[in-house]
Amino acid sequence: MEKEIKPEQLVGTDTEPRQTGGGGDKTKKTTKSPFLVIFDFDWSLINENSDIWILRQLIPEQENDLRKIMKTVHFTDAMHEGMRRVHEAGISKERLIETLRKIPFFASMREAVFAMKEKGHRIYILSDANTEFIDAILSGYPGLKDCFVKVYSNIGHFDDNGRLHIKYYHQSSHGCSSPCPKNLCKGVVLDEILEKEGMRRRSGARREEKSYGGGGERRVVYIGDGGNDVCPAMRLDSIDYVFARSGFRLSKALTKSKPAAKVLMWSNGDEAKAHFDSVVLGAPDVHTSKPQQQQQQGSRKEEQQRMSSECTRASSIVRTLQARVKDYSFLVCGIHPSLLKFIRGTLSSSSSSSPSMQ
């Protein structure tokens, strides 16, 4: 069951794609069915583990002790304890947020997010970090936070004293049969997102479609790196994609157990962006149904035949006028550029004694 998250804990807004016009929302809607793009956060959208990185920046002298604690309790509980120690060290909420905004983040990854948002694709974050870390980091880049429909993550909350508390995303058993951590099963949340997007019924059968401009089946792109990304990756279909970071647990697991989805490896932001450019931003419109494709091809063929017929007819008229009138002023206005170019070619092949066009 999805934990209800307070509005201030959400990143972005949960809205449907909207048409441009009338002075309203200016978000551009893609002409094809939008992709559903789901990012893991640590080592995927950003180029670090935000939990370990922030402890190392703020209380480095306690990192080893906290790592020992992480071996005895759940990682999210250890981070909750880590944030208690950060607060006791006299580190303010403002300094915590300011430091988080310095975390390594591939510029090309941000560019890909902005480009996909511009085209109307639906982008989510599904992370084992926490909502406050993610919000702080995204807010450091103008407009980036608004690119995401919603963030699903462990719930962070600052109390009145500026201490950060972290709670599990799943407050009760998520019921997944895979060995997923108790705080968050990304596979279960993926199914919730698919259902919310109209792409899967509760029975698990794929897909119950919403009507989008391009029609056809919508595809999923999942970007991850860790062991907890295996569960959602294995739930995807053959038309979907997994962008797995090379050398990390997800890529190794998918090498051993092949998912139905297509797997593309990446090791840095430029390689990831190249995949986004190819698959999401630069892919041909395969969503268009066969009847629509046939209709479009037929329309193009008819247009080519019409232009060919008009050019042939125009050529005949020009040659007749060339022989009788020796006047080409009628060509100046109202001629389609392509037709005019053809006529120029016709005249250039004429006798050298013919008057030239002005």
GROMACS .gro file of C-alpha atoms in nm:
model
  358
    1MET     CA    1   0.000   0.000   0.000
    2GLU     CA    2   0.145   0.337  -0.099
    3LYS     CA    3   0.233   0.560   0.194
    4GLU     CA    4   0.061   0.895   0.160
    5ILE     CA    5   0.330   1.161   0.135
    6LYS     CA    6   0.265   1.520   0.241
    7PRO     CA    7   0.266   1.777  -0.043
    8GLU     CA    8   0.580   1.944   0.088
    9GLN     CA    9   0.759   1.611   0.064
   10LEU     CA   10   0.679   1.562  -0.302
   11VAL     CA   11   0.919   1.660  -0.574
   12GLY     CA   12   0.729   1.806  -0.866
   13THR     CA   13   0.356   1.776  -0.916
   14ASP     CA   14   0.143   1.482  -1.010
   15THR     CA   15  -0.028   1.599  -1.327
   16GLU     CA   16  -0.132   1.458  -1.661
   17PRO     CA   17   0.043   1.577  -1.980
   18ARG     CA   18  -0.123   1.898  -2.097
   19GLN     CA   19  -0.166   2.064  -2.432
   20THR     CA   20   0.002   2.395  -2.501
   21GLY     CA   21  -0.221   2.693  -2.562
   22GLY     CA   22  -0.437   2.976  -2.438
   23GLY     CA   23  -0.178   3.125  -2.207
   24GLY     CA   24  -0.200   2.822  -1.979
   25ASP     CA   25   0.060   2.560  -1.908
   26LYS     CA   26   0.341   2.567  -2.164
   27THR     CA   27   0.456   2.209  -2.122
   28LYS     CA   28   0.492   2.061  -2.470
   29LYS     CA   29   0.313   1.735  -2.532
   30THR     CA   30   0.493   1.476  -2.735
   31THR     CA   31   0.330   1.372  -3.060
   32LYS     CA   32   0.376   1.007  -2.969
   33SER     CA   33   0.274   0.818  -2.660
   34PRO     CA   34   0.504   0.945  -2.387
   35PHE     CA   35   0.766   0.722  -2.236
   36LEU     CA   36   0.749   0.646  -1.867
   37VAL     CA   37   1.100   0.719  -1.739
   38ILE     CA   38   1.190   0.603  -1.387
   39PHE     CA   39   1.519   0.703  -1.224
   40ASP     CA   40   1.691   0.551  -0.930
   41PHE     CA   41   1.873   0.838  -0.755
   42ASP     CA   42   2.208   0.741  -0.599
   43TRP     CA   43   2.472   0.644  -0.856
   44SER     CA   44   2.203   0.677  -1.125
   45LEU     CA   45   2.057   1.026  -1.154
   46ILE     CA   46   2.340   1.165  -0.939
   47ASN     CA   47   2.698   1.039  -0.939
   48GLU     CA   48   2.729   0.945  -0.571
   49ASN     CA   49   2.563   0.766  -0.281
   50SER     CA   50   2.397   1.062  -0.108
   51ASP     CA   51   2.378   0.884   0.229
   52ILE     CA   52   2.745   0.793   0.262
   53TRP     CA   53   2.862   1.110   0.090
   54ILE     CA   54   2.684   1.349   0.328
   55LEU     CA   55   2.813   1.168   0.638
   56ARG     CA   56   3.165   1.186   0.496
   57GLN     CA   57   3.128   1.559   0.435
   58LEU     CA   58   2.973   1.657   0.767
   59ILE     CA   59   3.094   1.410   1.031
   60PRO     CA   60   3.389   1.223   0.872
   61GLU     CA   61   3.526   1.126   1.211
   62GLN     CA   62   3.213   0.917   1.274
   63GLU     CA   63   3.193   0.745   0.935
   64ASN     CA   64   3.367   0.423   1.042
   65ASP     CA   65   3.149   0.389   1.351
   66LEU     CA   66   2.833   0.443   1.147
   67ARG     CA   67   2.946   0.187   0.891
   68LYS     CA   68   2.971  -0.067   1.173
   69ILE     CA   69   2.617   0.023   1.279
   70MET     CA   70   2.497  -0.028   0.922
   71LYS     CA   71   2.609  -0.391   0.945
   72THR     CA   72   2.390  -0.456   1.249
   73VAL     CA   73   2.069  -0.262   1.171
   74HIS     CA   74   1.876  -0.175   0.857
   75PHE     CA   75   2.051   0.088   0.646
   76THR     CA   76   1.761   0.336   0.673
   77ASP     CA   77   1.770   0.306   1.053
   78ALA     CA   78   2.146   0.365   1.046
   79MET     CA   79   2.094   0.681   0.839
   80HIS     CA   80   1.831   0.799   1.087
   81GLU     CA   81   2.096   0.760   1.357
   82GLY     CA   82   2.349   0.935   1.135
   83MET     CA   83   2.121   1.237   1.103
   84ARG     CA   84   2.082   1.246   1.483
   85ARG     CA   85   2.460   1.267   1.512
   86VAL     CA   86   2.477   1.537   1.245
   87HIS     CA   87   2.229   1.743   1.448
   88GLU     CA   88   2.417   1.683   1.775
   89ALA     CA   89   2.736   1.800   1.605
   90GLY     CA   90   2.572   2.140   1.572
   91ILE     CA   91   2.517   2.120   1.198
   92SER     CA   92   2.209   2.317   1.095
   93LYS     CA   93   1.941   2.223   0.847
   94GLU     CA   94   2.063   2.502   0.620
   95ARG     CA   95   2.419   2.374   0.617
   96LEU     CA   96   2.300   2.019   0.551
   97ILE     CA   97   2.099   2.134   0.249
   98GLU     CA   98   2.379   2.359   0.124
   99THR     CA   99   2.625   2.071   0.143
  100LEU     CA  100   2.391   1.828  -0.036
  101ARG     CA  101   2.373   2.068  -0.331
  102LYS     CA  102   2.745   2.018  -0.390
  103ILE     CA  103   2.712   1.645  -0.454
  104PRO     CA  104   2.855   1.520  -0.788
  105PHE     CA  105   2.591   1.532  -1.060
  106PHE     CA  106   2.653   1.471  -1.431
  107ALA     CA  107   2.549   1.781  -1.628
  108SER     CA  108   2.458   1.561  -1.925
  109MET     CA  109   2.216   1.365  -1.707
  110ARG     CA  110   2.037   1.687  -1.613
  111GLU     CA  111   2.028   1.788  -1.979
  112ALA     CA  112   1.859   1.459  -2.064
  113VAL     CA  113   1.594   1.515  -1.796
  114PHE     CA  114   1.517   1.866  -1.921
  115ALA     CA  115   1.496   1.743  -2.282
  116MET     CA  116   1.259   1.459  -2.192
  117LYS     CA  117   1.039   1.691  -1.988
  118GLU     CA  118   1.028   1.936  -2.280
  119LYS     CA  119   0.899   1.656  -2.504
  120GLY     CA  120   0.624   1.563  -2.259
  121HIS     CA  121   0.761   1.234  -2.127
  122ARG     CA  122   0.661   1.129  -1.775
  123ILE     CA  123   0.955   1.116  -1.534
  124TYR     CA  124   0.963   0.970  -1.182
  125ILE     CA  125   1.225   0.906  -0.915
  126LEU     CA  126   1.219   0.574  -0.726
  127SER     CA  127   1.495   0.577  -0.468
  128ASP     CA  128   1.619   0.425  -0.145
  129ALA     CA  129   1.757   0.762  -0.033
  130ASN     CA  130   1.500   0.997   0.126
  131THR     CA  131   1.268   1.273   0.009
  132GLU     CA  132   1.453   1.557   0.185
  133PHE     CA  133   1.793   1.469   0.038
  134ILE     CA  134   1.642   1.441  -0.309
  135ASP     CA  135   1.446   1.764  -0.275
  136ALA     CA  136   1.754   1.955  -0.155
  137ILE     CA  137   1.972   1.832  -0.442
  138LEU     CA  138   1.716   1.889  -0.718
  139SER     CA  139   1.629   2.234  -0.585
  140GLY     CA  140   1.988   2.342  -0.641
  141TYR     CA  141   1.921   2.346  -1.017
  142PRO     CA  142   1.648   2.585  -1.135
  143GLY     CA  143   1.355   2.402  -1.293
  144LEU     CA  144   1.493   2.052  -1.239
  145LYS     CA  145   1.261   1.966  -0.951
  146ASP     CA  146   0.956   2.039  -1.166
  147CYS     CA  147   1.065   1.788  -1.429
  148PHE     CA  148   0.953   1.498  -1.209
  149VAL     CA  149   0.594   1.387  -1.166
  150LYS     CA  150   0.665   1.244  -0.822
  151VAL     CA  151   0.937   1.106  -0.595
  152TYR     CA  152   0.894   0.768  -0.427
  153SER     CA  153   1.148   0.731  -0.149
  154ASN     CA  154   1.196   0.692   0.226
  155ILE     CA  155   1.024   0.980   0.399
  156GLY     CA  156   1.244   1.256   0.538
  157HIS     CA  157   1.113   1.515   0.780
  158PHE     CA  158   1.284   1.805   0.960
  159ASP     CA  159   1.152   1.870   1.311
  160ASP     CA  160   1.125   2.216   1.465
  161ASN     CA  161   1.483   2.194   1.586
  162GLY     CA  162   1.619   2.127   1.237
  163ARG     CA  163   1.695   1.760   1.291
  164LEU     CA  164   1.621   1.529   0.998
  165HIS     CA  165   1.418   1.216   1.072
  166ILE     CA  166   1.399   0.933   0.818
  167LYS     CA  167   1.119   0.675   0.801
  168TYR     CA  168   1.064   0.372   0.579
  169TYR     CA  169   0.863   0.420   0.261
  170HIS     CA  170   0.671   0.098   0.332
  171GLN     CA  171   0.530   0.124   0.682
  172SER     CA  172   0.405  -0.234   0.666
  173SER     CA  173   0.502  -0.549   0.476
  174HIS     CA  174   0.518  -0.489   0.101
  175GLY     CA  175   0.452  -0.857   0.031
  176CYS     CA  176   0.713  -0.900  -0.243
  177SER     CA  177   0.838  -1.257  -0.285
  178SER     CA  178   1.182  -1.135  -0.397
  179PRO     CA  179   1.450  -1.060  -0.135
  180CYS     CA  180   1.377  -0.687  -0.135
  181PRO     CA  181   1.459  -0.470   0.170
  182LYS     CA  182   1.170  -0.421   0.412
  183ASN     CA  183   1.171  -0.043   0.383
  184LEU     CA  184   1.111  -0.031   0.007
  185CYS     CA  185   1.033  -0.278  -0.269
  186LYS     CA  186   1.087  -0.091  -0.592
  187GLY     CA  187   0.906  -0.361  -0.790
  188VAL     CA  188   0.587  -0.309  -0.591
  189VAL     CA  189   0.613   0.068  -0.634
  190LEU     CA  190   0.681   0.025  -1.007
  191ASP     CA  191   0.352  -0.162  -1.038
  192GLU     CA  192   0.178   0.121  -0.851
  193ILE     CA  193   0.323   0.376  -1.093
  194LEU     CA  194   0.224   0.167  -1.396
  195GLU     CA  195  -0.129   0.137  -1.265
  196LYS     CA  196  -0.144   0.509  -1.193
  197GLU     CA  197  -0.027   0.580  -1.547
  198GLY     CA  198  -0.293   0.347  -1.686
  199MET     CA  199  -0.040   0.089  -1.798
  200ARG     CA  200  -0.122  -0.210  -1.578
  201ARG     CA  201  -0.429  -0.346  -1.403
  202ARG     CA  202  -0.411  -0.458  -1.042
  203SER     CA  203  -0.415  -0.816  -1.167
  204GLY     CA  204  -0.071  -0.745  -1.314
  205ALA     CA  205  -0.175  -0.786  -1.679
  206ARG     CA  206  -0.005  -0.536  -1.907
  207ARG     CA  207  -0.148  -0.289  -2.030
  208GLU     CA  208  -0.461  -0.085  -1.977
  209GLU     CA  209  -0.390   0.223  -2.183
  210LYS     CA  210  -0.485   0.583  -2.136
  211SER     CA  211  -0.546   0.770  -2.458
  212TYR     CA  212  -0.246   0.979  -2.563
  213GLY     CA  213  -0.189   1.170  -2.884
  214GLY     CA  214   0.018   0.907  -3.060
  215GLY     CA  215  -0.174   0.601  -2.945
  216GLY     CA  216  -0.009   0.263  -2.921
  217GLU     CA  217   0.166   0.100  -2.630
  218ARG     CA  218   0.373   0.315  -2.401
  219ARG     CA  219   0.720   0.201  -2.307
  220VAL     CA  220   0.916   0.220  -1.983
  221VAL     CA  221   1.278   0.320  -1.937
  222TYR     CA  222   1.420   0.229  -1.597
  223ILE     CA  223   1.759   0.372  -1.492
  224GLY     CA  224   1.938   0.206  -1.201
  225ASP     CA  225   2.252   0.059  -1.056
  226GLY     CA  226   2.189  -0.133  -0.734
  227GLY     CA  227   2.065  -0.467  -0.612
  228ASN     CA  228   1.727  -0.322  -0.519
  229ASP     CA  229   1.680  -0.221  -0.885
  230VAL     CA  230   1.674  -0.585  -0.994
  231CYS     CA  231   1.314  -0.644  -0.883
  232PRO     CA  232   1.162  -0.363  -1.095
  233ALA     CA  233   1.391  -0.444  -1.387
  234MET     CA  234   1.267  -0.804  -1.396
  235ARG     CA  235   0.903  -0.689  -1.404
  236LEU     CA  236   0.938  -0.496  -1.729
  237ASP     CA  237   0.823  -0.615  -2.073
  238SER     CA  238   1.009  -0.679  -2.397
  239ILE     CA  239   0.920  -0.334  -2.534
  240ASP     CA  240   1.079  -0.166  -2.230
  241TYR     CA  241   1.438  -0.070  -2.150
  242VAL     CA  242   1.670  -0.096  -1.852
  243PHE     CA  243   1.967   0.143  -1.846
  244ALA     CA  244   2.202  -0.037  -1.604
  245ARG     CA  245   2.520   0.128  -1.480
  246SER     CA  246   2.822  -0.080  -1.573
  247GLY     CA  247   3.014  -0.249  -1.294
  248PHE     CA  248   2.739  -0.210  -1.035
  249ARG     CA  249   2.513  -0.476  -0.884
  250LEU     CA  250   2.225  -0.434  -1.126
  251SER     CA  251   2.441  -0.485  -1.436
  252LYS     CA  252   2.601  -0.794  -1.282
  253ALA     CA  253   2.265  -0.942  -1.181
  254LEU     CA  254   2.112  -0.885  -1.526
  255THR     CA  255   2.409  -1.058  -1.686
  256LYS     CA  256   2.322  -1.372  -1.491
  257SER     CA  257   1.940  -1.345  -1.513
  258LYS     CA  258   1.822  -1.191  -1.839
  259PRO     CA  259   1.512  -0.970  -1.808
  260ALA     CA  260   1.246  -0.944  -2.078
  261ALA     CA  261   1.336  -0.576  -2.125
  262LYS     CA  262   1.623  -0.461  -2.342
  263VAL     CA  263   1.935  -0.379  -2.136
  264LEU     CA  264   2.169  -0.093  -2.224
  265MET     CA  265   2.484  -0.035  -2.018
  266TRP     CA  266   2.630   0.303  -1.931
  267SER     CA  267   2.920   0.420  -1.716
  268ASN     CA  268   2.896   0.800  -1.717
  269GLY     CA  269   2.651   1.081  -1.788
  270ASP     CA  270   2.744   1.119  -2.154
  271GLU     CA  271   2.683   0.750  -2.223
  272ALA     CA  272   2.349   0.762  -2.040
  273LYS     CA  273   2.243   1.072  -2.233
  274ALA     CA  274   2.336   0.903  -2.560
  275HIS     CA  275   2.094   0.623  -2.470
  276PHE     CA  276   1.821   0.875  -2.387
  277ASP     CA  277   1.885   1.056  -2.715
  278SER     CA  278   1.858   0.731  -2.909
  279VAL     CA  279   1.574   0.555  -2.729
  280VAL     CA  280   1.351   0.830  -2.589
  281LEU     CA  281   1.430   1.153  -2.772
  282GLY     CA  282   1.544   1.033  -3.112
  283ALA     CA  283   1.347   0.713  -3.167
  284PRO     CA  284   1.114   0.688  -3.467
  285ASP     CA  285   0.746   0.705  -3.381
  286VAL     CA  286   0.688   0.333  -3.350
  287HIS     CA  287   0.380   0.401  -3.136
  288THR     CA  288   0.177   0.493  -3.442
  289SER     CA  289  -0.055   0.208  -3.536
  290LYS     CA  290  -0.010   0.024  -3.868
  291PRO     CA  291  -0.327   0.173  -4.020
  292GLN     CA  292  -0.201   0.520  -3.924
  293GLN     CA  293   0.143   0.445  -4.069
  294GLN     CA  294  -0.014   0.319  -4.391
  295GLN     CA  295  -0.234   0.627  -4.407
  296GLN     CA  296   0.068   0.856  -4.356
  297GLN     CA  297   0.269   0.670  -4.621
  298GLY     CA  298  -0.026   0.690  -4.860
  299SER     CA  299  -0.060   1.064  -4.799
  300ARG     CA  300   0.309   1.119  -4.869
  301LYS     CA  301   0.289   0.913  -5.189
  302GLU     CA  302  -0.018   1.107  -5.305
  303GLU     CA  303   0.160   1.436  -5.234
  304GLN     CA  304   0.465   1.324  -5.435
  305GLN     CA  305   0.244   1.216  -5.725
  306ARG     CA  306   0.053   1.545  -5.713
  307MET     CA  307   0.375   1.749  -5.719
  308SER     CA  308   0.513   1.540  -6.004
  309SER     CA  309   0.194   1.593  -6.205
  310GLU     CA  310   0.195   1.966  -6.137
  311CYS     CA  311   0.560   1.996  -6.235
  312THR     CA  312   0.502   1.808  -6.561
  313ARG     CA  313   0.202   2.028  -6.641
  314ALA     CA  314   0.394   2.344  -6.548
  315SER     CA  315   0.684   2.235  -6.767
  316SER     CA  316   0.451   2.200  -7.063
  317ILE     CA  317   0.295   2.539  -7.002
  318VAL     CA  318   0.632   2.708  -6.965
  319ARG     CA  319   0.766   2.562  -7.288
  320THR     CA  320   0.451   2.672  -7.471
  321LEU     CA  321   0.475   3.026  -7.334
  322GLN     CA  322   0.847   3.030  -7.399
  323ALA     CA  323   0.782   2.963  -7.767
  324ARG     CA  324   0.487   3.199  -7.807
  325VAL     CA  325   0.511   3.481  -7.554
  326LYS     CA  326   0.876   3.510  -7.457
  327ASP     CA  327   0.757   3.655  -7.123
  328TYR     CA  328   0.814   3.502  -6.778
  329SER     CA  329   0.677   3.771  -6.548
  330PHE     CA  330   0.380   3.547  -6.463
  331LEU     CA  331   0.615   3.326  -6.262
  332VAL     CA  332   0.703   3.593  -6.008
  333CYS     CA  333   0.408   3.555  -5.771
  334GLY     CA  334   0.212   3.268  -5.622
  335ILE     CA  335   0.443   2.982  -5.720
  336HIS     CA  336   0.536   2.713  -5.464
  337PRO     CA  337   0.916   2.726  -5.406
  338SER     CA  338   0.962   2.361  -5.508
  339LEU     CA  339   0.764   2.418  -5.827
  340LEU     CA  340   0.952   2.739  -5.902
  341LYS     CA  341   1.282   2.554  -5.861
  342PHE     CA  342   1.165   2.291  -6.108
  343ILE     CA  343   1.062   2.557  -6.359
  344ARG     CA  344   1.397   2.731  -6.325
  345GLY     CA  345   1.560   2.400  -6.409
  346THR     CA  346   1.334   2.360  -6.713
  347LEU     CA  347   1.424   2.704  -6.839
  348SER     CA  348   1.797   2.654  -6.783
  349SER     CA  349   1.787   2.354  -7.016
  350SER     CA  350   1.613   2.557  -7.286
  351SER     CA  351   1.772   2.727  -7.583
  352SER     CA  352   2.035   2.985  -7.497
  353SER     CA  353   1.836   3.233  -7.702
  354SER     CA  354   1.544   3.220  -7.456
  355PRO     CA  355   1.512   3.523  -7.228
  356SER     CA  356   1.616   3.461  -6.866
  357MET     CA  357   1.388   3.481  -6.563
  358GLN     CA  358   1.415   3.787  -6.348
   0.00000   0.00000   0.00000
